[in-house]
PDB file of C-alpha atoms in Angstrom:
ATOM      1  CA  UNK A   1     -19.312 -49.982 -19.824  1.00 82.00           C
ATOM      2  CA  UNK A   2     -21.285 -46.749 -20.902  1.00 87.00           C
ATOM      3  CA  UNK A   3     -24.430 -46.888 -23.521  1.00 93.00           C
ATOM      4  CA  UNK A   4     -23.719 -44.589 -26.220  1.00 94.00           C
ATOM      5  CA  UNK A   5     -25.739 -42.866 -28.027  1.00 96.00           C
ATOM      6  CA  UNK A   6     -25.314 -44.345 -31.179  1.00 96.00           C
ATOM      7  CA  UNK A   7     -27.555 -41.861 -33.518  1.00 97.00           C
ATOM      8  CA  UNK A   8     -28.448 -37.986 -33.254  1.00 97.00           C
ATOM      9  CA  UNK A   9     -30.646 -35.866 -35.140  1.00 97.00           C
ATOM     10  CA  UNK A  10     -30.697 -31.860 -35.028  1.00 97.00           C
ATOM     11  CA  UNK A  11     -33.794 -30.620 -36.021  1.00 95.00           C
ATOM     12  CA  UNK A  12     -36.403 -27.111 -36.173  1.00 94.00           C
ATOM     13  CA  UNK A  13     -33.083 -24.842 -36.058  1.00 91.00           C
ATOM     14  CA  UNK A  14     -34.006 -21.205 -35.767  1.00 90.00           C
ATOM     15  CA  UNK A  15     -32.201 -18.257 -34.525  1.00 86.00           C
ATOM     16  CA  UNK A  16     -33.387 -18.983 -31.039  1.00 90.00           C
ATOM     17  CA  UNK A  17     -32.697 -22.521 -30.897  1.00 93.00           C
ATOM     18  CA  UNK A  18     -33.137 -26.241 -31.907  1.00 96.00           C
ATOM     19  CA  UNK A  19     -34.375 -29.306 -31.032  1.00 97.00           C
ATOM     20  CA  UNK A  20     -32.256 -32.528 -30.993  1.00 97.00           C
ATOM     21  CA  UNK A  21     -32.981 -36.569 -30.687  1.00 97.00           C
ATOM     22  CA  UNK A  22     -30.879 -38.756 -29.548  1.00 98.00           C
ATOM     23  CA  UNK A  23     -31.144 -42.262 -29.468  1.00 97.00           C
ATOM     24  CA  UNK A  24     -29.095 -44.743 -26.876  1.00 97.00           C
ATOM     25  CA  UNK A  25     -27.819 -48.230 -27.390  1.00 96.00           C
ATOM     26  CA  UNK A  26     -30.224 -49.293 -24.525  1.00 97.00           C
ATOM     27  CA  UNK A  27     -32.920 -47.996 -26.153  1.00 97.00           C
ATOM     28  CA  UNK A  28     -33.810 -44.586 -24.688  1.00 97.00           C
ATOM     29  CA  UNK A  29     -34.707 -42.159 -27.027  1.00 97.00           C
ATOM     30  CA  UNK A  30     -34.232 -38.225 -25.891  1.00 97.00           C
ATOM     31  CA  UNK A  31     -36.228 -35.396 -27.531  1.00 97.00           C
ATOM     32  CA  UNK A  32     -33.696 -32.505 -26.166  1.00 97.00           C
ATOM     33  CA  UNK A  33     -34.477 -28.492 -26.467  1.00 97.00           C
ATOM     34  CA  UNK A  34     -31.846 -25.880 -26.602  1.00 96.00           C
ATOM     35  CA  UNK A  35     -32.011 -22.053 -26.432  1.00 95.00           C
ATOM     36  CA  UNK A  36     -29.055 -19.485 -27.509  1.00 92.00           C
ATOM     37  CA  UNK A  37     -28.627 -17.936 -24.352  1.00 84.00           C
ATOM     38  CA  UNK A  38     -25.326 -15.289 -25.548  1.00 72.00           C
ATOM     39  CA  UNK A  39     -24.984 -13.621 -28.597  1.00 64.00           C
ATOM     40  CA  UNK A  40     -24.020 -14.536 -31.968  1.00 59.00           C
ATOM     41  CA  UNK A  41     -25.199 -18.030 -31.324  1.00 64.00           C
ATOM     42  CA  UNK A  42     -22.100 -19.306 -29.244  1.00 84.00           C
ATOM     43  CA  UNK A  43     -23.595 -21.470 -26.863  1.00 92.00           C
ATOM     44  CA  UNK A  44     -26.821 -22.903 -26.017  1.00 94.00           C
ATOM     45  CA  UNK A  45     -28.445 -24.193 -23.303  1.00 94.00           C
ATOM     46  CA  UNK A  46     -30.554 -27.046 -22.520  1.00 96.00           C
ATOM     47  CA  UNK A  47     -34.333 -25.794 -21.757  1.00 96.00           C
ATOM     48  CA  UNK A  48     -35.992 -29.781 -21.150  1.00 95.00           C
ATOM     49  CA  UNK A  49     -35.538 -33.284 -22.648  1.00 96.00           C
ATOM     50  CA  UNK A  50     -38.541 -36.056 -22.989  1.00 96.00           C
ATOM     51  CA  UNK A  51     -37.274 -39.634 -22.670  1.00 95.00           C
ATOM     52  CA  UNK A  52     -39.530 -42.442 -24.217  1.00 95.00           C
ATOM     53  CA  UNK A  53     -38.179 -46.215 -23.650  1.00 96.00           C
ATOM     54  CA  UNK A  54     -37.944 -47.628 -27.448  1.00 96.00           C
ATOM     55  CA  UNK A  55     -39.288 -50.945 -28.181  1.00 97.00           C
ATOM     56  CA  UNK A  56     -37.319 -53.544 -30.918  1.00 97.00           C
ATOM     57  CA  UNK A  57     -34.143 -55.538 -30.236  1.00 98.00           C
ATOM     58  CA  UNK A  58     -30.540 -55.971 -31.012  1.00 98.00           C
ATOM     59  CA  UNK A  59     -29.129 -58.433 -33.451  1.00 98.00           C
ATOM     60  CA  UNK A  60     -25.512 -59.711 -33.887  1.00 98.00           C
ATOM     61  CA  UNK A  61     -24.906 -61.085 -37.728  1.00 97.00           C
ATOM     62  CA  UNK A  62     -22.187 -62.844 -39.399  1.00 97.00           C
ATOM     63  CA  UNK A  63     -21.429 -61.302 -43.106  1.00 97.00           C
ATOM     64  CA  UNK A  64     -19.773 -63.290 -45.373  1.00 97.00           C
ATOM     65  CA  UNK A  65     -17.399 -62.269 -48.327  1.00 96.00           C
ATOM     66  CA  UNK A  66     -15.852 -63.602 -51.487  1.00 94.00           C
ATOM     67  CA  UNK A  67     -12.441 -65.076 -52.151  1.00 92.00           C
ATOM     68  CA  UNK A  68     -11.342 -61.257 -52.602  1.00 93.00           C
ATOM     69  CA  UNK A  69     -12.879 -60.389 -49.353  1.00 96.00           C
ATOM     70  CA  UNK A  70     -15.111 -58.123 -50.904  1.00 95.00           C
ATOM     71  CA  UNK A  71     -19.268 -57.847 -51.153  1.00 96.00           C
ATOM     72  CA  UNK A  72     -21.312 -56.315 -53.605  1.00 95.00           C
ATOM     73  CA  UNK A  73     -23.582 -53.614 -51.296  1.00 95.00           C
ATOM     74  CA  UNK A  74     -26.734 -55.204 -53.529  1.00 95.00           C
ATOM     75  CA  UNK A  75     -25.502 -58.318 -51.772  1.00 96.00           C
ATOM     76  CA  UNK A  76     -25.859 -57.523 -48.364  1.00 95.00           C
ATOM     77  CA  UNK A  77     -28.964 -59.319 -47.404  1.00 94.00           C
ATOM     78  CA  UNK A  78     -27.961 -62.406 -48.940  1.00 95.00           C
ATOM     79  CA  UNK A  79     -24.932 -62.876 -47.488  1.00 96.00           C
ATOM     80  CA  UNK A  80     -26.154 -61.939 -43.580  1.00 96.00           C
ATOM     81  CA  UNK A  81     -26.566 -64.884 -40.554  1.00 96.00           C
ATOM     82  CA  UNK A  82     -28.419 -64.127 -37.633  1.00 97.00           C
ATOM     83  CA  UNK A  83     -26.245 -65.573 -34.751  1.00 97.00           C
ATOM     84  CA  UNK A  84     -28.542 -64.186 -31.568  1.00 97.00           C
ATOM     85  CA  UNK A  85     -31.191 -61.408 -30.804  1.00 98.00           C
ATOM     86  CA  UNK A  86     -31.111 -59.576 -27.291  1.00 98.00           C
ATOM     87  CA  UNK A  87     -33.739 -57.547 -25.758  1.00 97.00           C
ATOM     88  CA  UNK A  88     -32.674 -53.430 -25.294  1.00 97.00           C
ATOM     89  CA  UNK A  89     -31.679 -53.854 -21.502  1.00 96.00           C
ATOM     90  CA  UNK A  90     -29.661 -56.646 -22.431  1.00 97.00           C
ATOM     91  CA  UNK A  91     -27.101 -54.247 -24.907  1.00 97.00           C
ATOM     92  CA  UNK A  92     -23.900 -54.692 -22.735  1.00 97.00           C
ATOM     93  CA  UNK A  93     -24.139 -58.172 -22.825  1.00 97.00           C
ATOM     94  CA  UNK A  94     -24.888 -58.059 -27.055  1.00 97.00           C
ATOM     95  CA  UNK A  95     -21.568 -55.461 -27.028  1.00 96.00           C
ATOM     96  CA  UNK A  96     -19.748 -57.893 -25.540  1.00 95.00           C
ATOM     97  CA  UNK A  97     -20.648 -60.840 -27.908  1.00 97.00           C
ATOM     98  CA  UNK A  98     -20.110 -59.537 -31.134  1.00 96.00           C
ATOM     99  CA  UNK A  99     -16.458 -58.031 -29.684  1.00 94.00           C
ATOM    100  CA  UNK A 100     -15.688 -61.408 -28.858  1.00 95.00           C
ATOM    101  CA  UNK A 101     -16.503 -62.976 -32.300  1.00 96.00           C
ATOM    102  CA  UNK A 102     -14.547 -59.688 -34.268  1.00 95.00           C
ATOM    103  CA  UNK A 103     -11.719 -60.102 -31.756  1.00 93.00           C
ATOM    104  CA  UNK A 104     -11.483 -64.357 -32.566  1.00 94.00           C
ATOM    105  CA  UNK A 105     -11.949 -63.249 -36.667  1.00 94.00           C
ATOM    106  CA  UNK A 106      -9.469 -60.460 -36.742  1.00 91.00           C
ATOM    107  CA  UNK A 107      -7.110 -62.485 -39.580  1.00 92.00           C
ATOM    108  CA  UNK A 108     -10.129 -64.314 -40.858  1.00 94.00           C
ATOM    109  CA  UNK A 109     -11.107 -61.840 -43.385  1.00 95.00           C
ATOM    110  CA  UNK A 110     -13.557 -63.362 -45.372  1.00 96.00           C
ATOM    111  CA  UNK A 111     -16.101 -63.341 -42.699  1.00 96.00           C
ATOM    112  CA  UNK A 112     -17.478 -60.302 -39.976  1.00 97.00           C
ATOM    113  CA  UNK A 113     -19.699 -59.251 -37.528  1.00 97.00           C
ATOM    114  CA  UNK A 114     -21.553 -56.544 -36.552  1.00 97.00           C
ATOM    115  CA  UNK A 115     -24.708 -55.919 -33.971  1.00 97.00           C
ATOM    116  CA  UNK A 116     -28.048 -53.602 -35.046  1.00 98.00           C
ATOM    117  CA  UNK A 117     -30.294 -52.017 -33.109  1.00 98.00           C
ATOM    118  CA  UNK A 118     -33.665 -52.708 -34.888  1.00 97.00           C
ATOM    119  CA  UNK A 119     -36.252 -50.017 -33.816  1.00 97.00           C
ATOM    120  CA  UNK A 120     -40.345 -51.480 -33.791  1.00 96.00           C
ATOM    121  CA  UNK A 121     -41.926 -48.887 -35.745  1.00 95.00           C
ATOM    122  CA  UNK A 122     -45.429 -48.945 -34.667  1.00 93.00           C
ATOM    123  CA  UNK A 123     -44.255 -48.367 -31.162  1.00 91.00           C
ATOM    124  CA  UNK A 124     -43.103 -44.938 -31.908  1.00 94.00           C
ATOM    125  CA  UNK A 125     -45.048 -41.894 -31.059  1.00 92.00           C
ATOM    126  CA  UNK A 126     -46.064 -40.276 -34.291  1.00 93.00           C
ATOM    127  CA  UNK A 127     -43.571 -37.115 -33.531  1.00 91.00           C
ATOM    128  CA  UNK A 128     -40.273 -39.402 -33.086  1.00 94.00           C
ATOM    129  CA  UNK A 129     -41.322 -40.730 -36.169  1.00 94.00           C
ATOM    130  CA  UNK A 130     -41.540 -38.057 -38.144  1.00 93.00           C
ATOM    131  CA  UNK A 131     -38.300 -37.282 -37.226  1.00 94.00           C
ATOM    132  CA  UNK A 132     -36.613 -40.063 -38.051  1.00 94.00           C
ATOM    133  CA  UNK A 133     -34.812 -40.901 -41.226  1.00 89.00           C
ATOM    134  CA  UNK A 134     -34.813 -44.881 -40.910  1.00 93.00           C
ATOM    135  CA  UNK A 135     -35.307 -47.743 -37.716  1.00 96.00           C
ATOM    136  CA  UNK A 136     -31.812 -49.512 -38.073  1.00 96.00           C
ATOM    137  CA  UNK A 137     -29.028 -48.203 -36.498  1.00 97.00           C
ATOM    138  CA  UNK A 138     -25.484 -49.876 -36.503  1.00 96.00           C
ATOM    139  CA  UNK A 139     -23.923 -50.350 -32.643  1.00 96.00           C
ATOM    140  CA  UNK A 140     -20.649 -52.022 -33.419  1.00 95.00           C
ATOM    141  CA  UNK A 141     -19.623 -51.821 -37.246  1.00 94.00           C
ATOM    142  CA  UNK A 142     -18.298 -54.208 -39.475  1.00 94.00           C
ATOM    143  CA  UNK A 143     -14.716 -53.733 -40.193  1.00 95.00           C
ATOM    144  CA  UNK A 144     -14.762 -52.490 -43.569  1.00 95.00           C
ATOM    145  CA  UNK A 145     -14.196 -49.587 -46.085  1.00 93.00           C
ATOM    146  CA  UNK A 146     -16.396 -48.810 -49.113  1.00 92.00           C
ATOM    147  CA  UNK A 147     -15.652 -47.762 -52.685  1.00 89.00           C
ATOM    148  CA  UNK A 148     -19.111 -46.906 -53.109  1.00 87.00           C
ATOM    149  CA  UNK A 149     -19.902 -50.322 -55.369  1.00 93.00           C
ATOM    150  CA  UNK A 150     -18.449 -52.858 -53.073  1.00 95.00           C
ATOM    151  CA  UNK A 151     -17.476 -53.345 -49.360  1.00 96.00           C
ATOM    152  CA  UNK A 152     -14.015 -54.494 -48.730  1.00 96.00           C
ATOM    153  CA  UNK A 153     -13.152 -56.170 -45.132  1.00 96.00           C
ATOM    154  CA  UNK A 154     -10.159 -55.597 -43.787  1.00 93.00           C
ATOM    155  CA  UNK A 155      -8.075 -56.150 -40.399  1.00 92.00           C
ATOM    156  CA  UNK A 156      -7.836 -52.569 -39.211  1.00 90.00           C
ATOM    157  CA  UNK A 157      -9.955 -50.318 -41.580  1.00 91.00           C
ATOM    158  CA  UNK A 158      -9.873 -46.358 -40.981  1.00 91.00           C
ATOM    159  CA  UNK A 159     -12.934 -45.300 -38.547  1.00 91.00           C
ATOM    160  CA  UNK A 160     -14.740 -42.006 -38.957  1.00 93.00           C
ATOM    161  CA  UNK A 161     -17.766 -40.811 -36.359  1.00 95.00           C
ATOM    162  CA  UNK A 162     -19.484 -37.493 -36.433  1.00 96.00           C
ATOM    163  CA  UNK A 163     -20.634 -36.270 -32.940  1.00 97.00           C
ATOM    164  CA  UNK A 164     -22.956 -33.269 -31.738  1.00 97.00           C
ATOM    165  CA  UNK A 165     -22.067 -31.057 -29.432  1.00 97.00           C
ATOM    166  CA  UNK A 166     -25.074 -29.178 -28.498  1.00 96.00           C
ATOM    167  CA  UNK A 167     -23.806 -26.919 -25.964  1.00 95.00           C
ATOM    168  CA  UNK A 168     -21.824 -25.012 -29.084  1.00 95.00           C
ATOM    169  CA  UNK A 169     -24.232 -26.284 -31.889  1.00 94.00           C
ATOM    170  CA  UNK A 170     -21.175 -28.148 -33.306  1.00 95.00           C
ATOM    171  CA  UNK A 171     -20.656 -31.122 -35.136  1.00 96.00           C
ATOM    172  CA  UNK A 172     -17.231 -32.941 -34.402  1.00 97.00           C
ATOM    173  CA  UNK A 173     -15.423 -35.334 -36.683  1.00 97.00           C
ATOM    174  CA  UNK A 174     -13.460 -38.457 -34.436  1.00 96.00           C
ATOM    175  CA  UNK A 175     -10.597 -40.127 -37.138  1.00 94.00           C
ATOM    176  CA  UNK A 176      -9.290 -43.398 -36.344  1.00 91.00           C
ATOM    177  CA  UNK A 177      -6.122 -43.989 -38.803  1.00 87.00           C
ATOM    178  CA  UNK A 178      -5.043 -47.159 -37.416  1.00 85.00           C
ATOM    179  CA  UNK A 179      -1.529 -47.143 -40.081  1.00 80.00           C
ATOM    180  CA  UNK A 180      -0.058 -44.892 -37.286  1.00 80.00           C
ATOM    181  CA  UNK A 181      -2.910 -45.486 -34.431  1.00 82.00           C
ATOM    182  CA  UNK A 182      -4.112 -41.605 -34.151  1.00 88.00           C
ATOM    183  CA  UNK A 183      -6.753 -40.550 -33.132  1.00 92.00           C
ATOM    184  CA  UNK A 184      -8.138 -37.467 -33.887  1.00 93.00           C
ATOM    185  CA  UNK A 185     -10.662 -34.591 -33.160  1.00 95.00           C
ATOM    186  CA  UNK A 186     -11.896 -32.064 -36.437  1.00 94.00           C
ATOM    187  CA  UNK A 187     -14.840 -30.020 -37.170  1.00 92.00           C
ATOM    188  CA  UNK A 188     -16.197 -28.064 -40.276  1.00 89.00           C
ATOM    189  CA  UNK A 189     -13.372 -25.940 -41.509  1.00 87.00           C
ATOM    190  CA  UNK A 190     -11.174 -26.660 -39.295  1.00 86.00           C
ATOM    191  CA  UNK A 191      -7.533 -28.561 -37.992  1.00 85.00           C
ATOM    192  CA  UNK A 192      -6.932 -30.842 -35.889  1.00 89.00           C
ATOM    193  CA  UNK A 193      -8.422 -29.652 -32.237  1.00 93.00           C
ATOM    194  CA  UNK A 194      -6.614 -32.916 -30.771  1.00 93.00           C
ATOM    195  CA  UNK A 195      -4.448 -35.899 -31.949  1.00 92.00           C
ATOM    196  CA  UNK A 196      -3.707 -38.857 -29.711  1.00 90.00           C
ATOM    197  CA  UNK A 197      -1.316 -41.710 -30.074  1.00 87.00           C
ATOM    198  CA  UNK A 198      -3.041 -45.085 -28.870  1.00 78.00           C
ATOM    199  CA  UNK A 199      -1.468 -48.577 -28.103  1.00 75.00           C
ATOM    200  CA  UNK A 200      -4.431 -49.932 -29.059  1.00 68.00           C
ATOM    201  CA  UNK A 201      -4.451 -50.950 -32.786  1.00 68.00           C
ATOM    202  CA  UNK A 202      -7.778 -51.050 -34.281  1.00 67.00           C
ATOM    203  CA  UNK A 203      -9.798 -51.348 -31.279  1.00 76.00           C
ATOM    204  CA  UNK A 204     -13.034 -49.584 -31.906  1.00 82.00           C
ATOM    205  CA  UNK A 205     -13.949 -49.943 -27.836  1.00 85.00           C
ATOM    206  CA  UNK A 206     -10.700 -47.792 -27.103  1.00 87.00           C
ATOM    207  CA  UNK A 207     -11.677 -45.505 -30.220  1.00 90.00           C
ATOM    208  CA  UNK A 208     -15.187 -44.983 -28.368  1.00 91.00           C
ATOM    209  CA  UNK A 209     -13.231 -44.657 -25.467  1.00 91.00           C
ATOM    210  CA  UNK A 210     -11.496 -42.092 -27.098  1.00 93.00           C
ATOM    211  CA  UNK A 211     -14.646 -40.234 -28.204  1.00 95.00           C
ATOM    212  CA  UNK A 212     -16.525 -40.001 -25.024  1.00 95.00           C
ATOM    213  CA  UNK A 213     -13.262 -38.466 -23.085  1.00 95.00           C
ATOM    214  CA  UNK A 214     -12.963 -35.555 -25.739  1.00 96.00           C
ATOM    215  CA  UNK A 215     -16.773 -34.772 -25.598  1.00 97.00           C
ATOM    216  CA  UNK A 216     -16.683 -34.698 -21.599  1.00 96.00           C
ATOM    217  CA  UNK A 217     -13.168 -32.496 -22.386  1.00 97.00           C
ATOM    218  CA  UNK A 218     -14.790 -30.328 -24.962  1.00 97.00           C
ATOM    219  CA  UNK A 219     -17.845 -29.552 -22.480  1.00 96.00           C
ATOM    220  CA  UNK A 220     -15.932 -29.086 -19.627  1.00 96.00           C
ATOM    221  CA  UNK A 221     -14.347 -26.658 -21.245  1.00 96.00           C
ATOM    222  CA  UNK A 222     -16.662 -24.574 -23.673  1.00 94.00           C
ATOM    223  CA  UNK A 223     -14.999 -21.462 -23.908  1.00 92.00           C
ATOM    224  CA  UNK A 224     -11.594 -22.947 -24.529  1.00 94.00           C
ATOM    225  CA  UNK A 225     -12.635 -24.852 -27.864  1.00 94.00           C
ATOM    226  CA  UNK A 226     -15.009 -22.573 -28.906  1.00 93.00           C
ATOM    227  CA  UNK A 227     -11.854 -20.049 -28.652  1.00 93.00           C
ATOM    228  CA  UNK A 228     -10.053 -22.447 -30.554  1.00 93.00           C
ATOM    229  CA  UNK A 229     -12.753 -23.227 -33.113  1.00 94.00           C
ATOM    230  CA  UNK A 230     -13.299 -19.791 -34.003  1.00 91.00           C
ATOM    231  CA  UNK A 231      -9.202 -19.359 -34.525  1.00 92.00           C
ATOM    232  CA  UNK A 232      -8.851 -22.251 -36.500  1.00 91.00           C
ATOM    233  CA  UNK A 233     -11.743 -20.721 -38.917  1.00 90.00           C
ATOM    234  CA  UNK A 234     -10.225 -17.787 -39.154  1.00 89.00           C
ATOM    235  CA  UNK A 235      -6.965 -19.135 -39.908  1.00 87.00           C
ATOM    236  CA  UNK A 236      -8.177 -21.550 -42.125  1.00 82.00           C
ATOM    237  CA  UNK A 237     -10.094 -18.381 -44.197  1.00 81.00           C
ATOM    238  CA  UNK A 238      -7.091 -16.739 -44.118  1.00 84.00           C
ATOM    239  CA  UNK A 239      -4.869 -19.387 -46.140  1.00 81.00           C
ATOM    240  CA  UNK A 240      -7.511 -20.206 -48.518  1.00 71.00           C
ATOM    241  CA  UNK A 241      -7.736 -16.436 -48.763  1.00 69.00           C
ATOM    242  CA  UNK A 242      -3.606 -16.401 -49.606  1.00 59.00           C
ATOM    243  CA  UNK A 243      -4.231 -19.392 -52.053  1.00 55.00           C
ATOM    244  CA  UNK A 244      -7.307 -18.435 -54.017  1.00 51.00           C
ATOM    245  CA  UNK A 245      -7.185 -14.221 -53.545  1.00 53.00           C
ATOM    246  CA  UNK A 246      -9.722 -12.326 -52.553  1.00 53.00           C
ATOM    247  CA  UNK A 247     -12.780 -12.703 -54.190  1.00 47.00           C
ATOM    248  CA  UNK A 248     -13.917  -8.732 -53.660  1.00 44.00           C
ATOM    249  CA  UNK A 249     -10.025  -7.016 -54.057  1.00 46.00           C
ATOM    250  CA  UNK A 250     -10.027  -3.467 -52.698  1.00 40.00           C
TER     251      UNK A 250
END
């Protein structure tokens, strides 16, 4: 089992570079710094990173629902249990609780649980802090979609995660659509860059799983998909060109 990094933060872009944060499920933050090293800004390279050891814990909650399996967001903190708290070295064996309580509570929809990573804020150096947009950070999720008013469980709810890839300065979108069990790989503008079929229904380890062999993929291989990137964009222009016309006919 392989701490994730389970939030990422770009930050002081320029044309030379960029400066990202990353923090870990075990509690490392990593203050990275990347330089465009070719032309046109197609890849970057990693100058230096600064690790700091976070302190704060992990929690695993219980939520509980209504008869319509639905919560109110507003509702949230009244409807939370705190089952246990681990320390940040102890995060495989947290991952492994609250997987055991969603997998015995798959049917039981009226009821979920989730673990937190809760960061303590006056143990941050001033400069992470400024950085950072909040100091709670979801690890595994609670299996549910949102209308924007309410939060409705269910047994095998879509997952979404957006991923950095710094190498190409790239955000990737991972798609979980469990009615057919893809998985799939999109950017900004773009198609599909992958789309596997998984036995696994609605198991958000193998969807991680998932996720973690496309990134090592993508940056093995950062010529390929940026190739591929920069064809799907131009495709992409080109239909919406065909659709919409050109703006600036000549």
């Amino acid at each position: 089992m392989q701490a994730r990094v389970i939030y990422w933060k770009q930050y002081n872009h320029t044309e030379q570079g960029f400066s990202l944060i990353e923090i870990i499920e075990d509690g490392t933050i990593l203050k990275r710094f990347f330089i465009n090293h070719e032309e046109y800004g197609r890849y970057y390279q990693e100058t230096h990173q600064e690790s700091f050891q976070a302190k704060g814990e992990i929690v695993v909650e219980k939520i509980s629902f209504d008869e319509d399996f639905r919560l109110k967001k507003t509702d949230i903190p009244n409807n939370l249990e705190r089952l246990s708290t681990y320390d940040f070295n102890q995060w495989e064996t947290a991952r492994k609780e609250v997987r055991k309580l969603q997998k015995a509570s798959v049917d039981t929809l009226h009821m979920d649980y989730h673990s937190v990573m809760r960061l303590d804020i006056a143990s941050l150096p001033e400069e992470i802090k400024t950085v950072l947009d909040r100091y709670d950070f979801p690890i595994v999720k609670y299996r549910v979609i949102s209308d924007g008013t309410y939060l409705l469980r269910k047994k095998y709810p879509e997952q979404l995660s957006i991923e950095f890839i710094p190498s190409l300065n790239e955000k990737l979108y991972f798609h979980h659509i469990p009615e057919n069990n893809h998985f799939n790989m999109s950017g900004d503008d773009l198609f599909a860059l992958d789309v596997t079929v998984s036995d696994e229904l609605g198991d958000e380890e193998a969807f991680w799983q998932y996720i973690h062999s496309m990134i090592q993929n993508v940056e093995k291989n950062l010529k390929h998909y940026r190739s591929l990137i920069n064809t799907q964009r131009e495709r992409r222009a080109m239909l919406e060109t065909d659709v919409i016309g050109d703006l600036y006919p000549r």
